[in-house]
Amino acid sequence: MTSVGSHPTETGRRDVVLAAREVAKHFPIKEGVLQRVAGHVKAVDGVSFEIRRGQTLGLVGESGCGKTTLGRVVAGLSEPTAGAVLFDIDSETLAAYDGGSSVGDIETAHKVDALTGDAYRRFRRNCQMVFQDSFASLNPRHLTIDIVGRPLRVHKEASGSGLTERVVELLEQVGLGRQHLYRYPHQFSGGQRQRISIARALALDPELIVLDEPTSALDVSVQAQILNLLHELQQANDLTYLFITHDLGVVRHMADHIVVMYLGTVAESGPTSAIFENQHHPYTKALLGASPDVDAAEEFTGLEGSVPDPAHPPQGCRFHTRCPVATARCGWEVDDVVRWIEDEPGAAGRLAGVKRDSAFAAELAFDDAATAAVVVDAIRSGRIHASMPEAVLKAESRDSRVDVEFGAVPDVELSVRGPGHVAACVHESLLDL
Amino acid sequence: MTESTMPIASIRDLRIHFRSKAGVVHAVDGVSFDIRRGETLGLVGETGCGKSVTARSLLRLNPMPPGIHAGGTVEFRGAGELPVELTGVDESTLRAIRGNRIAMIFQDPGKALNPGLTVREQIAEVFYQHRADELLDDIGLTDRAGLVRTLIAREASLRSRWIERGLLRVPPLRAHRAALRRAVDDRVTDALAETQIPNPRAVMDRYPHELSGGMRQRVMIAQALACNPDLLIADEPTTALDVTVQARILDLINDLQRRHDTAVLYISHDLSLVRRVCDRVVVMYAGKIVETGPTEDLFANPSHPYTRGLLAAIPSASHQRGALAAIEGTVPELVDPDPGCRFATRCGFATPMCETTDPGLAPVAADHEVACFIHHPVPGGVGPAYEKAAT
Amino acid sequence: MVDIPHKLPAVAPSTESALRVRLRRVRELSASVLANPTTVLGFVLIVAMISMAVFAPLITEANTPDPYQMPRDWGALNEPPGTDGFLLGTTNTGGDVFYGVVWGARTSLRLSLIVVGITVLVGVLVGSVAGFRGGKFDEILMRLVDVFLSIPELIFALAIAAVLGPSFGNIILALAVVFWVKYARIMRAQVLHVKANEYVDSARIIGDSGWNIYRRDVFPNAITPIIVQATMDMGHIVLVGATLSFIGLAEAGLAEWGVLVSEGQAGISAGRWWASTFPGLMVFLWALAFNLVGDGLRDVLDPRTETAR
């Protein structure tokens, strides 16, 4: 690569390229004529990780888990509601920050949404992004040379024939060439457009590239080309990747370290081999079980139910509503009973009202006493979930009303399962389950 | 052949072309295969290979124009019925087959379901359309003659006019109409219950946007299977779904298929899914079939360089990072294509003769056919070989 | 959707340059606009009528002192078309219909250019700021737009012009006040739509400024519906202007088609059809021509057909 230009970077030597600390992003839900805030969608709700120089961190999860929102926060496209994204920081400083010392100073120097002036420009140059939809991420009215040359123009690194030569160099790095300079995006195939996006991301010689599902819209044969290219570029330019994807095969191939997200939080995180060989979270296990491997003919299985509403995430462990190995300690709550009632042919439509004292205690009012009795019986007998009777403190019917109370359970915290391997599950291990 | 061993559908030398600004695109160019009774046949290939166009020709869903039926036949043999040549039948015959004998589920249930209709209305329409007589049976009106029967029959087949609908609101007709509604509701409930939707009675009154992606897909399956079709076309039915939901939906399709002995044409770009779901596989590339065979045999001995390339391109644990076997280049243009093998431009084993002569499908094992000179006796020349290219 | 494989153009020659590619693009676009015969018809009509407006002083001698006032010949009232010196006849006050038709084109061109110019400028500016910045300004603007849109535009313009008093200048002012809202609304919607594209995020990621992003990414991709609408409105505004003039909101005796139609209508029952028909026909042709071209532009400028995605 050619010279870095007129803005010498100080970055490049610190070992942690990016660290997220308890990052949250909540979107207000507005209602009515007055656009009153009626609640928040907790798209990302307290996520921490760090990406070391030259490594690839895979961020995995299904739709609605918050991975894309988190990617946008990391790339500085939107500001976190809480928490901090720290850029280019060494391990010692990060340890000090985690320990709570000189937090203010460290944030001034490293926190992305607090950076100003040159420091912000340095971050902007060094953190680039490639999106899933190669069509939407290239301005349809711009030629390749404008698109790839734009970062160089913005940061005044090149102009005129120098710019053209630099763009040709970048295009050659991604497997395109001079003949593609004066074409519009729609004249390329999907794979070629994604190469152009990558060339643009490379233009400023960045340290970190956020790759948001970069190959999900491509055919496998083309995906393989792009994955190979990304690997080559990482080797050649000492790049660090945050690789966001739903495809476990791809992430296994590309990532050194994996963060599995569910409903805005981290379910499990660890080195790729640990995640694939020894899962400590049932969600990770379910994801793996559901992703068929072409080499093996083993059966694959899925999960019951669908992802809960992120505006009202479940108590305790957020996965407990779909978890095949949920226990009494996983956060059974009033909503679990309500959800069961809605799906139960004999009881649906007979729930007249819910008076909540907390997420764990409420008074349910029914149209008739019989339904109330059925619900109480379902809670006590374990028909709703086998572990529910153990979690319930009180389930009594008074005519057509039911008082129900569960033992309050705190959110399940991440606990250490191995070197660099953490999981948020009440089970010590999933091996004998 | 007896009826039970005859294929449910036979596509022969099908050619569908599309007019475009650049010329005539040969999207499907001489495709022949059979769908056997009760089997799951996978139609695999990448974007633009013509798999969807081929499948849609079974329901004549390709827009014409710009599409052109440039040749070939699609013969369908419904259970206990005479064979029908689908490319030539009239609209009314086709309507009687669509949604009834051949049904289709799409990739995006959000688009395939009408957002303005409740689940009940979407599914009820299928029964009104194809099962009006049975509905009359259900409410015991079959043997009755006269006005009542006529009016209710017209209502049941969605043919009543406003004045008749007005009459139907007056007793005693109102009672019959209510009975008809109940009969349809029962059938809709049964159809939904088949897809393991919890509490179908409650789901019936919801609109598609109120349901999750997985639920919407179940509703679409319920709708497609409502009339117990002989053939179900599933066009990437799980691509828009999360993986944890995908497995359930595939299990469901599989289960329903077994119980009703439905043949499934499963269209997908995902080989690892096809391997699990299908009995036989047809691999398409650039408008032609390159390989076809029983799933096990095809995955154990992939014989066409393209099939091999596709399998090798899937990232897996065994690959060194950065060393995926990508197929270089892009799909060739299908405007006035060259006469040779369409894969020749991207094939690592291609010889000059591959560019000028179309290899055509020929058997390599029982039921397993490949369109490649590596496996064929070569007409007067030296063909390509895997060993040669390896050195 | 039918998955037709991607069309890749042949390898570009090495003499290629950005300028050439863009010029070729302009040529291709204009060629596809002109491929539609009805668009060509509209285009020819527009050129003819604008030429008539521009060269009015050469076609008929300008009236003095005010060329926009109809010349009156009190000695030649109600002359039928073809009368010597009065190609299209005269009105019941001796006005030369031909003069009115020719100079009326000039009046109409002036009206439509000024009104469209002002409303597009204001509308695009307001809509852009509202859509791109959002926030309080956006909310206030949208409420204002709601109010404007709940009153029929003709009645609104009529009320304003009536309050300001009868003059052609006031008609222009009234139309400008009414019409900018439409552009503001279209532009705002377009900006919001374009802003959601990832190429805007991509531009932010490389650190480009808000103004540059607006100028290079948002504006060029948002403006096409405005161009189409403005073309259509060039015709529509003359129609509305003529209506206002017809009911007497312009100065009497103005060389304007609506005024002329109004002057001539009394004679229709007496068989003097010409004084209303010719200017009426002009209004119709003017509106038709711009509509035809606007439709043609919409087909070509629609990004979906443009990029053949």
Short mmCIF file of C-alpha atoms in Angstrom, two decimals, chain A residues 56 61-64 189 192 195 217-225 227-228 231-232 234 246-250 252-256 272 283 286-287 289-307 322 341-346 348, chain B residues 45-48 51 196 198-200 202-203 206 212-215 218 239-248 250-251 269-273 275-277 299 306 309-331 346:
data_model
loop_
_atom_site.label_atom_id
_atom_site.label_comp_id
_atom_site.label_asym_id
_atom_site.label_seq_id
_atom_site.Cartn_x
_atom_site.Cartn_y
_atom_site.Cartn_z
CA THR A 56 -11.59 -11.71 13.24
CA GLY A 61 -27.30 -14.60 15.81
CA GLU A 62 -30.66 -14.79 14.14
CA SER A 63 -32.75 -11.93 12.81
CA GLY A 64 -33.72 -9.51 15.56
CA SER A 189 -22.70 -8.70 -10.90
CA GLN A 192 -18.24 -7.71 -8.36
CA ARG A 195 -15.60 -6.28 -4.44
CA ALA A 217 -26.75 -12.19 -0.74
CA LEU A 218 -24.25 -14.07 -2.90
CA ASP A 219 -24.22 -17.53 -4.43
CA VAL A 220 -21.95 -20.08 -2.76
CA SER A 221 -19.40 -20.16 -5.54
CA VAL A 222 -19.11 -16.37 -5.43
CA GLN A 223 -19.23 -16.34 -1.64
CA ALA A 224 -16.14 -18.55 -1.66
CA GLN A 225 -14.35 -16.03 -3.89
CA LEU A 227 -14.27 -15.05 1.61
CA ASN A 228 -10.92 -15.98 0.09
CA HIS A 231 -8.72 -13.52 4.05
CA GLU A 232 -5.97 -12.50 1.61
CA GLN A 234 -6.47 -9.44 6.05
CA HIS A 246 -26.18 -15.61 10.62
CA ASP A 247 -24.28 -18.34 8.78
CA LEU A 248 -22.39 -20.57 11.17
CA GLY A 249 -20.46 -22.29 8.41
CA VAL A 250 -19.08 -18.96 7.26
CA ARG A 252 -16.54 -20.97 11.65
CA HIS A 253 -14.40 -20.58 8.57
CA MET A 254 -13.55 -16.92 9.08
CA ALA A 255 -13.56 -16.08 12.79
CA ASP A 256 -10.97 -16.54 15.53
CA THR A 272 -14.15 -20.52 17.58
CA TYR A 283 -29.04 -21.53 22.23
CA ALA A 286 -29.58 -25.21 18.99
CA LEU A 287 -28.08 -22.92 16.36
CA GLY A 289 -27.93 -28.30 15.52
CA ALA A 290 -30.08 -26.39 13.08
CA SER A 291 -27.29 -25.60 10.63
CA PRO A 292 -26.75 -28.59 8.41
CA ASP A 293 -23.18 -29.35 7.41
CA VAL A 294 -22.88 -30.54 3.84
CA ASP A 295 -20.13 -33.01 4.72
CA ALA A 296 -22.14 -34.88 7.31
CA ALA A 297 -25.54 -36.46 6.98
CA GLU A 298 -26.61 -36.13 10.61
CA GLU A 299 -30.14 -35.08 11.48
CA PHE A 300 -30.75 -31.48 12.26
CA THR A 301 -33.26 -29.98 14.61
CA GLY A 302 -34.78 -26.64 15.32
CA LEU A 303 -36.38 -24.75 18.17
CA GLU A 304 -39.97 -24.36 19.23
CA GLY A 305 -41.62 -20.98 19.16
CA SER A 306 -40.33 -17.68 17.90
CA VAL A 307 -38.10 -14.92 19.21
CA ARG A 322 -37.66 -21.60 23.93
CA ILE A 341 -53.13 -19.14 27.72
CA GLU A 342 -53.13 -17.41 24.31
CA ASP A 343 -52.10 -20.62 22.57
CA GLU A 344 -54.31 -22.97 24.57
CA PRO A 345 -57.57 -23.72 22.74
CA GLY A 346 -59.57 -24.13 25.97
CA ALA A 348 -57.61 -18.50 24.74
CA GLY B 45 -28.47 -24.19 -8.76
CA GLU B 46 -27.28 -20.64 -8.34
CA THR B 47 -28.95 -17.35 -9.20
CA GLY B 48 -29.94 -17.27 -12.85
CA LYS B 51 -34.52 -23.36 -11.61
CA GLN B 196 -48.97 -27.76 14.04
CA PRO B 198 -51.08 -23.99 18.25
CA ASN B 199 -54.64 -22.79 18.73
CA PRO B 200 -55.67 -22.51 15.06
CA ALA B 202 -57.26 -17.89 17.33
CA VAL B 203 -54.77 -17.68 14.48
CA ARG B 206 -55.22 -12.69 12.52
CA SER B 212 -43.98 -14.28 12.91
CA GLY B 213 -42.10 -15.39 9.80
CA GLY B 214 -42.28 -19.03 10.80
CA MET B 215 -46.01 -18.84 11.49
CA ARG B 218 -46.95 -22.44 8.22
CA THR B 239 -34.47 -19.01 2.82
CA ALA B 240 -36.18 -16.06 4.51
CA LEU B 241 -36.39 -17.85 7.86
CA ASP B 242 -33.98 -18.19 10.75
CA VAL B 243 -32.10 -21.47 10.94
CA THR B 244 -33.76 -22.59 14.16
CA VAL B 245 -37.16 -22.16 12.52
CA GLN B 246 -36.03 -23.63 9.21
CA ALA B 247 -35.54 -27.12 10.60
CA ARG B 248 -39.10 -27.20 11.97
CA LEU B 250 -38.69 -28.67 6.71
CA ASP B 251 -39.72 -31.38 9.18
CA HIS B 269 -29.51 -22.98 -3.72
CA ASP B 270 -28.45 -24.66 -0.48
CA LEU B 271 -26.84 -28.02 -1.10
CA SER B 272 -26.60 -28.96 2.54
CA LEU B 273 -30.37 -28.61 2.91
CA ARG B 275 -28.90 -33.31 0.94
CA ARG B 276 -31.14 -33.72 3.97
CA VAL B 277 -34.49 -33.11 2.39
CA PHE B 299 -23.28 -36.40 -2.96
CA TYR B 306 -19.76 -27.76 -11.46
CA GLY B 309 -17.16 -27.01 -7.42
CA LEU B 310 -20.39 -26.12 -5.65
CA LEU B 311 -19.79 -28.69 -2.93
CA ALA B 312 -16.20 -27.60 -2.43
CA ALA B 313 -17.18 -23.92 -2.21
CA ILE B 314 -19.23 -24.40 0.94
CA PRO B 315 -17.16 -23.29 3.91
CA SER B 316 -16.72 -26.08 6.40
CA ALA B 317 -14.48 -27.09 9.25
CA SER B 318 -12.15 -29.00 6.97
CA HIS B 319 -11.16 -25.98 4.90
CA GLN B 320 -8.05 -23.94 5.56
CA ARG B 321 -9.03 -20.29 5.88
CA GLY B 322 -8.62 -18.45 2.61
CA ALA B 323 -8.46 -21.71 0.69
CA LEU B 324 -12.07 -22.25 -0.25
CA ALA B 325 -12.44 -23.81 -3.65
CA ALA B 326 -14.14 -20.88 -5.33
CA ILE B 327 -15.46 -21.27 -8.85
CA GLU B 328 -13.77 -18.36 -10.57
CA GLY B 329 -15.62 -16.13 -12.98
CA THR B 330 -19.32 -15.51 -13.34
CA VAL B 331 -22.29 -17.19 -14.97
CA ARG B 346 -15.35 -21.46 -15.68
#
